Tab-separated table of C-alpha atoms in Angstrom:
chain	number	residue	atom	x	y	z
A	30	UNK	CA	6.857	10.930	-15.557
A	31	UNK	CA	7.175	8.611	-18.119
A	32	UNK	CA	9.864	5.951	-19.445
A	33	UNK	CA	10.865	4.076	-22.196
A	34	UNK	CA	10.284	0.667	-21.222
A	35	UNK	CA	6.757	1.344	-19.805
A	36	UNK	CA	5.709	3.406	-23.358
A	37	UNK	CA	6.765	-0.145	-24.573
A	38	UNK	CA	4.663	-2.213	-21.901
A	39	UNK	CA	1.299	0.012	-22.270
A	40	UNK	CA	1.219	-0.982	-25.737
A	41	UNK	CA	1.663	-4.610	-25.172
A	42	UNK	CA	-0.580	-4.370	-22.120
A	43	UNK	CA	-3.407	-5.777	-23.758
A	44	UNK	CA	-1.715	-8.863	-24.193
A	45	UNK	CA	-2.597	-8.854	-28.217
A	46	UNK	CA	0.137	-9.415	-30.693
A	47	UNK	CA	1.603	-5.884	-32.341
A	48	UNK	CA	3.772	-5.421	-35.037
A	49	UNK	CA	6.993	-5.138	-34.592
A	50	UNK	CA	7.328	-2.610	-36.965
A	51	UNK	CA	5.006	-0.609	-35.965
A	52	UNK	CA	6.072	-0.711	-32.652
A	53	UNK	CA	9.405	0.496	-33.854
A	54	UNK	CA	7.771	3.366	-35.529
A	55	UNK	CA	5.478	4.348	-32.740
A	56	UNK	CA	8.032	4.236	-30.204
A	57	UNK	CA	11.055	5.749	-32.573
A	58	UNK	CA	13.514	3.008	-31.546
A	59	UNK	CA	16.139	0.877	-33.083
A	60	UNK	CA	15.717	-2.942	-33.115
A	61	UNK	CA	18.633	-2.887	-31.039
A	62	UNK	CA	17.036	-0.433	-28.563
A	63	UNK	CA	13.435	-2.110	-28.481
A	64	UNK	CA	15.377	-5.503	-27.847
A	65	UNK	CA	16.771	-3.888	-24.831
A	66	UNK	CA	13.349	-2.418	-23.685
A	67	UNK	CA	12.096	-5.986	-23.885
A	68	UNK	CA	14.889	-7.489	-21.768
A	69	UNK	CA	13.992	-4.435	-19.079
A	70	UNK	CA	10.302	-5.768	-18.895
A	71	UNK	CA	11.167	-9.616	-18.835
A	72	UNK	CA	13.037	-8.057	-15.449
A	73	UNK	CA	9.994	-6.513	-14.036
A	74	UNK	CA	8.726	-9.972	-14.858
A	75	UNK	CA	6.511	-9.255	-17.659
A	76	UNK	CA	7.249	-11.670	-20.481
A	77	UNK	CA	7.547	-10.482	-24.080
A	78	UNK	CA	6.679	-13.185	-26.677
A	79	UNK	CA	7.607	-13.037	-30.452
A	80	UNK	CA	5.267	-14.702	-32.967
A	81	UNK	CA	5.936	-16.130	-36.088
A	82	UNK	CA	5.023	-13.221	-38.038
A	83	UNK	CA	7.017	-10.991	-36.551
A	84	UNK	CA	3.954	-9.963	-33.574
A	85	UNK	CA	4.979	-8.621	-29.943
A	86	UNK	CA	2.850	-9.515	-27.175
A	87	UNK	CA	3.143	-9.951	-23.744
A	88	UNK	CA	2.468	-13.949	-22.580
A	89	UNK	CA	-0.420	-12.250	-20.327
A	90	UNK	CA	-2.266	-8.923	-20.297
A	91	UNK	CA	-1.202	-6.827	-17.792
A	92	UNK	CA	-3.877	-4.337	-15.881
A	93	UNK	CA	-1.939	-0.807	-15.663
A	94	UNK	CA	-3.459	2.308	-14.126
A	95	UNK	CA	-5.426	4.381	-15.907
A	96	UNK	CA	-4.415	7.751	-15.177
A	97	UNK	CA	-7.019	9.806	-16.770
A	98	UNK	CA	-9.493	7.759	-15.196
A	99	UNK	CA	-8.110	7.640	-11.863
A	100	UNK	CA	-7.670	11.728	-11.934
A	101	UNK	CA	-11.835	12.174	-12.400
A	102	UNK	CA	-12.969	9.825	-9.867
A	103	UNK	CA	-11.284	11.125	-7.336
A	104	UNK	CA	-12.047	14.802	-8.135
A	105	UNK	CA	-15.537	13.810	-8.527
A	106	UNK	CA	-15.115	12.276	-4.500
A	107	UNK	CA	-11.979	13.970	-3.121
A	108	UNK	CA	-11.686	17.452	-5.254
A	109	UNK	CA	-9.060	18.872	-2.725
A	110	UNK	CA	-6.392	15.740	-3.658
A	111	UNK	CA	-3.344	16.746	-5.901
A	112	UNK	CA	-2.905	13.951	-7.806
A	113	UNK	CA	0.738	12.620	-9.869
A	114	UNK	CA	1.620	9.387	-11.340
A	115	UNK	CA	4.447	8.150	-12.266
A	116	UNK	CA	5.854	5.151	-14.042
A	117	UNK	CA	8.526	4.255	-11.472
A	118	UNK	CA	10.435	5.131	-8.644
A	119	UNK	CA	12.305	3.531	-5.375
A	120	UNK	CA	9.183	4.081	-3.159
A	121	UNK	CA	6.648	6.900	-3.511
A	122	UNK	CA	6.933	7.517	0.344
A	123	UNK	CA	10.597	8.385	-0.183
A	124	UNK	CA	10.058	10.264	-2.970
A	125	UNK	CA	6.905	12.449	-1.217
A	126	UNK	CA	8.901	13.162	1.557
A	127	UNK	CA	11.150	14.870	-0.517
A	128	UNK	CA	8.776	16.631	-2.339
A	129	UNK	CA	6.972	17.806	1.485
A	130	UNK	CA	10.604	18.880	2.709
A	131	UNK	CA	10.596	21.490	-0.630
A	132	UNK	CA	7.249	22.711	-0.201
A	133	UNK	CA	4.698	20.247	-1.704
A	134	UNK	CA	0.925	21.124	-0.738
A	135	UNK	CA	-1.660	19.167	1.789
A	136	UNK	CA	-3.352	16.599	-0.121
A	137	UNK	CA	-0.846	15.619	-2.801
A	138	UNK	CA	-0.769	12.290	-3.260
A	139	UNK	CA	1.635	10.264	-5.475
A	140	UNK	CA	0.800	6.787	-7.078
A	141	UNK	CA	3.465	4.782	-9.008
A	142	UNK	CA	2.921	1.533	-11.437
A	143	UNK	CA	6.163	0.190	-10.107
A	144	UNK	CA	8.179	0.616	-6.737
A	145	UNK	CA	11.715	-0.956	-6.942
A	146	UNK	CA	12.320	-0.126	-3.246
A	147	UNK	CA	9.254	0.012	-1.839
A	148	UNK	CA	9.083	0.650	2.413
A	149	UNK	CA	7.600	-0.827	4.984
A	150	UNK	CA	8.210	-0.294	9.041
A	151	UNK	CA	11.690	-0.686	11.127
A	152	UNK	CA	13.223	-1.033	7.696
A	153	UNK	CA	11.596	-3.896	6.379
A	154	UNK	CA	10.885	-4.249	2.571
A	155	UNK	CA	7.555	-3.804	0.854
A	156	UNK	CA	7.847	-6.443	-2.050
A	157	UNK	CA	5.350	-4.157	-5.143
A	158	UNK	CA	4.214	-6.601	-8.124
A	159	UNK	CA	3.813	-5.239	-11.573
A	160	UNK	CA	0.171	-5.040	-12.198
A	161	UNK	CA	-0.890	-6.881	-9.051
A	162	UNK	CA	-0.418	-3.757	-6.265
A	163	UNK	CA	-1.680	-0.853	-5.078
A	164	UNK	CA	0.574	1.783	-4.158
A	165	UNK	CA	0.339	4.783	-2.974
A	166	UNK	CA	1.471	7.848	-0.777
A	167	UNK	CA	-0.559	10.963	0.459
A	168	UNK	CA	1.071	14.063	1.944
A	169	UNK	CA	-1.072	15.166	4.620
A	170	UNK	CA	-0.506	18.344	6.620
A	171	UNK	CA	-2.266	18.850	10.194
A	172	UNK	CA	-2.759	22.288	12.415
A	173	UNK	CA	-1.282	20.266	15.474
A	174	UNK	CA	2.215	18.813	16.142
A	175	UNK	CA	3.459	14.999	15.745
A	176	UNK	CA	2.836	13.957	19.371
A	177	UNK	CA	-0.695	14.233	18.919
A	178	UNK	CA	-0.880	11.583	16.247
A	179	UNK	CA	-1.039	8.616	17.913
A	180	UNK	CA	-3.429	6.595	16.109
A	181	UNK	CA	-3.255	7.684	13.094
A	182	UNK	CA	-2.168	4.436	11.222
A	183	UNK	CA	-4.945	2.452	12.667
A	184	UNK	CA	-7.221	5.246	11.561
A	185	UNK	CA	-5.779	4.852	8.025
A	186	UNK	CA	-6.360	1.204	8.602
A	187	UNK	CA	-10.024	0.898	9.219
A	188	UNK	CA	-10.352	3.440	6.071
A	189	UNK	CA	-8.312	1.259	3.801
A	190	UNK	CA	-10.139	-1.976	5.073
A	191	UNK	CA	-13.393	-0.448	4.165
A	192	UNK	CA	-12.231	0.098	0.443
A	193	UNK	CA	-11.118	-2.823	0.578
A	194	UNK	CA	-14.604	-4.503	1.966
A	195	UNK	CA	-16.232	-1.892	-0.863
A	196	UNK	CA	-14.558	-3.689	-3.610
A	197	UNK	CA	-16.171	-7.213	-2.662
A	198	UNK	CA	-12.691	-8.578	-0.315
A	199	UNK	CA	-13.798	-10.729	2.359
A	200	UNK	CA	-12.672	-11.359	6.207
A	201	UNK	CA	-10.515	-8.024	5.930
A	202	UNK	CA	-9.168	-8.146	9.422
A	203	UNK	CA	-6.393	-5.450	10.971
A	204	UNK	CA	-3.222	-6.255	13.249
A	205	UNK	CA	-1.771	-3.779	15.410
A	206	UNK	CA	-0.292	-0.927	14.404
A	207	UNK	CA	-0.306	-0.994	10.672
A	208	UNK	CA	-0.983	-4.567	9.261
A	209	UNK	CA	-4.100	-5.623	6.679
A	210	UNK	CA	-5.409	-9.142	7.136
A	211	UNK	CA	-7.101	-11.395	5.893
A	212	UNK	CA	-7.589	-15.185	7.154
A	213	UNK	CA	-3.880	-14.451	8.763
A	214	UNK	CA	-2.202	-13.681	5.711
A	215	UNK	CA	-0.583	-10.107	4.960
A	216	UNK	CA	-3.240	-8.259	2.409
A	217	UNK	CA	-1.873	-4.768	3.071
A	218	UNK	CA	0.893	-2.465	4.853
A	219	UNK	CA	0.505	1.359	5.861
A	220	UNK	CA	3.437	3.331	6.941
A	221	UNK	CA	2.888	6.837	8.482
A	222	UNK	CA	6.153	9.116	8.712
A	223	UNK	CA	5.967	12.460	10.644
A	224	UNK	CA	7.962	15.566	11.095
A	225	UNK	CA	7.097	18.375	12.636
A	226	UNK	CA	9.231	21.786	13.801
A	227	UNK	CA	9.331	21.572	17.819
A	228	UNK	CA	5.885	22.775	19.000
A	229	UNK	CA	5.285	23.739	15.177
A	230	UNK	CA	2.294	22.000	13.351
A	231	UNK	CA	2.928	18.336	11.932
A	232	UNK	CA	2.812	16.484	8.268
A	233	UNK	CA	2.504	13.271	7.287
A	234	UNK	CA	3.627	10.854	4.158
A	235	UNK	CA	0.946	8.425	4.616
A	236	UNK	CA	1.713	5.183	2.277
A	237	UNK	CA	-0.388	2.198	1.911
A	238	UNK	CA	0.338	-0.960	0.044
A	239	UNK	CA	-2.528	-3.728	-0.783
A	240	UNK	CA	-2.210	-7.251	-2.852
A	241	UNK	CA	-4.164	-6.984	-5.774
A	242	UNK	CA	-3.263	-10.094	-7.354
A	243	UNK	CA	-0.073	-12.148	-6.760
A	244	UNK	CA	1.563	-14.836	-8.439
A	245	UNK	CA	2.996	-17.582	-7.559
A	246	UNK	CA	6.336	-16.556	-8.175
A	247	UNK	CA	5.373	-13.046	-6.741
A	248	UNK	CA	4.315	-14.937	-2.932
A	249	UNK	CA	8.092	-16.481	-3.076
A	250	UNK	CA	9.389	-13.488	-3.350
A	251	UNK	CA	7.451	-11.985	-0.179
A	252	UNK	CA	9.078	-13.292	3.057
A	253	UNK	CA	6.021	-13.817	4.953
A	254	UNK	CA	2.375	-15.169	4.703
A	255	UNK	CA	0.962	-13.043	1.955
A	256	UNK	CA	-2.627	-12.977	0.248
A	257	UNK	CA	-4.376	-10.382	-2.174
A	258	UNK	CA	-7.941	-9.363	-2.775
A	259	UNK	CA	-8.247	-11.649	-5.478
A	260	UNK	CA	-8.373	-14.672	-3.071
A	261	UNK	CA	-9.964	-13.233	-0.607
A	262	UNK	CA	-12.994	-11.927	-2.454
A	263	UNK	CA	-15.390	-12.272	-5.537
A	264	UNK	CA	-14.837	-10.278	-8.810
A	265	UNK	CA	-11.894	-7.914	-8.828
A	266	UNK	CA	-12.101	-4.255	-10.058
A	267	UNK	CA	-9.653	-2.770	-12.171
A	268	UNK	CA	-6.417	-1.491	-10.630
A	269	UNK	CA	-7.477	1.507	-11.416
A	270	UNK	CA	-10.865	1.143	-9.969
A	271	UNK	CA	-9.473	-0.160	-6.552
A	272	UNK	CA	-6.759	2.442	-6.379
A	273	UNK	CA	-9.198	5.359	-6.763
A	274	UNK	CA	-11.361	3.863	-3.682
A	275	UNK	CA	-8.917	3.648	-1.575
A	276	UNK	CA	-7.009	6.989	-2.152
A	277	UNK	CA	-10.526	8.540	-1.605
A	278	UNK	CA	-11.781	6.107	1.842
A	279	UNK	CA	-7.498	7.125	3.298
A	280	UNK	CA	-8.280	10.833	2.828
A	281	UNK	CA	-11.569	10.954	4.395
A	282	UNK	CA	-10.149	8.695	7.561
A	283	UNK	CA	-6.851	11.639	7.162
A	284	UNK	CA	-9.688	14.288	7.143
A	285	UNK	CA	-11.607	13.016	10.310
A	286	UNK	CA	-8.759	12.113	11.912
A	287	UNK	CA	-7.657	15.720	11.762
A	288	UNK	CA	-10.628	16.873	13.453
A	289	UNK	CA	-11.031	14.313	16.278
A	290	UNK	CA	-8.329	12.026	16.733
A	291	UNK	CA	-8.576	8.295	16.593
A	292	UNK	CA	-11.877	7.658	19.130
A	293	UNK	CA	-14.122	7.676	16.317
A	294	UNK	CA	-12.372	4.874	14.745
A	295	UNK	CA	-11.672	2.908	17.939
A	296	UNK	CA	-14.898	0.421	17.485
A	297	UNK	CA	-14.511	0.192	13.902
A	298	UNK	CA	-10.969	-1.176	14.615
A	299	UNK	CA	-11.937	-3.356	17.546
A	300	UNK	CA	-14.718	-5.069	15.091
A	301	UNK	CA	-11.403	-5.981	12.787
A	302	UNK	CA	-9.079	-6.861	15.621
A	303	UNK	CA	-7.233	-10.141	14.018
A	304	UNK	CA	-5.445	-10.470	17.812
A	305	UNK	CA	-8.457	-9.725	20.210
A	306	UNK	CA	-7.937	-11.945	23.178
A	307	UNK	CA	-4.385	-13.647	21.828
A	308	UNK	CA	-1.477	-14.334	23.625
A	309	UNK	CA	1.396	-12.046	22.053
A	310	UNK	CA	4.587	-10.796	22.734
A	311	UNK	CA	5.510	-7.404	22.154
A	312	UNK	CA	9.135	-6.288	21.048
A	313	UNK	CA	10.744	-3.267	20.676
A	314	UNK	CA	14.049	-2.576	18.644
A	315	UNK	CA	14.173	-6.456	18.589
A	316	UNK	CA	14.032	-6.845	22.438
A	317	UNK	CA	11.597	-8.644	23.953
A	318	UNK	CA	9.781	-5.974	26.309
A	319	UNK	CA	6.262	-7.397	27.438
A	320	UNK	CA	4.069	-10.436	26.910
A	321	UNK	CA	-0.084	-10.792	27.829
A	322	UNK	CA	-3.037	-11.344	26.387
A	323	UNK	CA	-4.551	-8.438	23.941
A	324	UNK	CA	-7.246	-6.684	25.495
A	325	UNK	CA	-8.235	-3.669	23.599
A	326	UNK	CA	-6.716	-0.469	21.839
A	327	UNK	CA	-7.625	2.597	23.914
A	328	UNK	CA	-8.677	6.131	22.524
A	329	UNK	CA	-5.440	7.400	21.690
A	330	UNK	CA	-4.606	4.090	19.466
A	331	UNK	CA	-2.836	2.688	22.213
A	332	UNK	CA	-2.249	-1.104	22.931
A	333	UNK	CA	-2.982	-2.832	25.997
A	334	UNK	CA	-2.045	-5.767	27.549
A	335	UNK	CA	-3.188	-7.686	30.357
A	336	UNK	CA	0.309	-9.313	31.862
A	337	UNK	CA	1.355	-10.241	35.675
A	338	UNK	CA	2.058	-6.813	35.734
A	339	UNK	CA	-1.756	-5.367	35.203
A	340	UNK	CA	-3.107	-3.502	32.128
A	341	UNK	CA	0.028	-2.264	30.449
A	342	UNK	CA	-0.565	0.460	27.271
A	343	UNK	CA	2.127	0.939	24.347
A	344	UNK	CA	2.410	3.147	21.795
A	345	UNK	CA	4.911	1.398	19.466
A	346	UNK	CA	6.312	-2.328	18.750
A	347	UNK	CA	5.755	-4.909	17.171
A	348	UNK	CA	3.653	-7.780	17.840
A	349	UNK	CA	4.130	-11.536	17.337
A	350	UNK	CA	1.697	-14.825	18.335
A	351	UNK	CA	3.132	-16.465	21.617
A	352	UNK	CA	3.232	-19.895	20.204
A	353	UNK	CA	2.375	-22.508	22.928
């Protein structure tokens, strides 16, 4: 799916000056038209700069997918993936779980160059930067119903934190149930949405979010303690690069998780635990429901707590440091 304003950006992508005119003739627009195309990007925050002889270019080159590209490496690693991109949308989870409610196969998986609504759990907002995320949802479809999922976003987790290790990204850490870490800083999000027909079999919309590279600017915008792969490791791949291993390391966690549950990821996650052996409290629908030290995650993905009460297990919440 493509749009006006992002025909307009790929050209100016490079960050070289282009003709205006011949941007006007490649693009078939107006100058009033291409004026308002240029206001659209300077609100995705890419700035458009006018030279003295009349040249377009952005203030800084921009790193957009490569869709081509992206489509062969993962049919050279992950044939069975149905791959779409699109230029824009609210949030590709959204917009895959319509497309699984009408039918959509197992394995599609929908990546997006900008999210303007972009999801994360209970609600909260997944803040996507133009050229400095990774976004992406997979539609996976399993022979067993919802209830036996539990687990399956820390599964997704220790597949997305290897990519991410792959790709040179340092002291990639994981926080119960779906955070990315690194050095206590947000890196990356996953949300897993399920729906199944009573004791029919299940599917999931599996989305994952990573910092690529953030701004300043960008990290004011993001409400919590947020870092990307460029700090946190060497040389940085292109977007397209790192999108391509991670779609490919999430469906191979999707496809073992399908055949036997989360145990086989349970030490990988333990080795990542960012809250091993922490004090937390644990809250669910904003109330205040336990508080212990972190002991482990057992087979089924579970958490559990060692409080005045004993070894306590949950299955959903959300965790915060008990400070003091």
């Amino acid at each position: 799916m493509g749009t006006a304003r992002f025909s307009l950006l790929r050209m100016l992508a490079d960050g070289e000056g282009h003709p205006r005119e011949q941007v006007l003739q490649t693009l078939g627009l107006s100058d009033i038209e291409l004026s308002a195309l240029v206001d659209d990007l300077e609100a995705l925050g890419a700035r458009v700069l006018e030279a003295g002889a009349g040249d377009l270019r952005l203030e800084e080159p921009i790193d957009l997918y490569d869709p081509t590209l992206l489509a062969g490496r993962l049919k050279a690693v992950s044939p069975g993936l149905r791959l779409e991109s699109l230029d824009e949308c609210p949030s590709t989870s959204t917009e895959l779980a319509a497309r699984a409610k009408a039918g959509a196969g197992h394995g599609t998986v929908l990546v997006c160059e900008h999210q303007s609504a972009g999801r994360g759990r209970r609600g909260s907002t997944w803040v996507s930067v133009l050229g400095g995320s990774a976004t992406f949802s997979i539609l996976w479809r399993f022979s067993r119903g919802a209830a036996d999922l539990a687990g399956l976003s820390l599964a997704i987790a220790v597949g997305a934190a290897e990519a991410l290790e792959a790709l040179g990204a340092r002291d990639v850490a994981v926080k119960w149930p779906n955070d990315l870490l690194s050095r206590g800083s947000k890196l990356g999000g996953i949300l897993v949405e399920t729906a199944s027909e009573a004791a029919g079999p299940a599917a999931a919309v599996v989305g994952v979010g990573v910092n690529l590279r953030l701004s300043l600017a960008a990290r004011q915008r993001i409400a919590r303690p947020a870092t990307d792969i460029a700090t946190s490791g060497g040389a940085m791949p292109s977007r397209t690069v790192a999108l391509a291993g991670l779609i490919s390391s999430v469906a191979s966690s999707l496809e073992l998780f399908s055949r036997e549950g989360f145990a086989p990821f349970r030490r990988a996650w333990l080795e990542r635990h960012a809250w091993q052996g922490r004090r937390v409290i644990l809250s669910q629908a904003d109330a205040r429901v336990a508080e212990g030290e972190v002991v482990g995650i057992a087979e089924d993905g579970a958490l559990e707590l060692a409080s005045e009460h004993g070894i306590r297990r949950f299955h959903n919440g959300e965790l915060s440091l008990r400070l003091g």
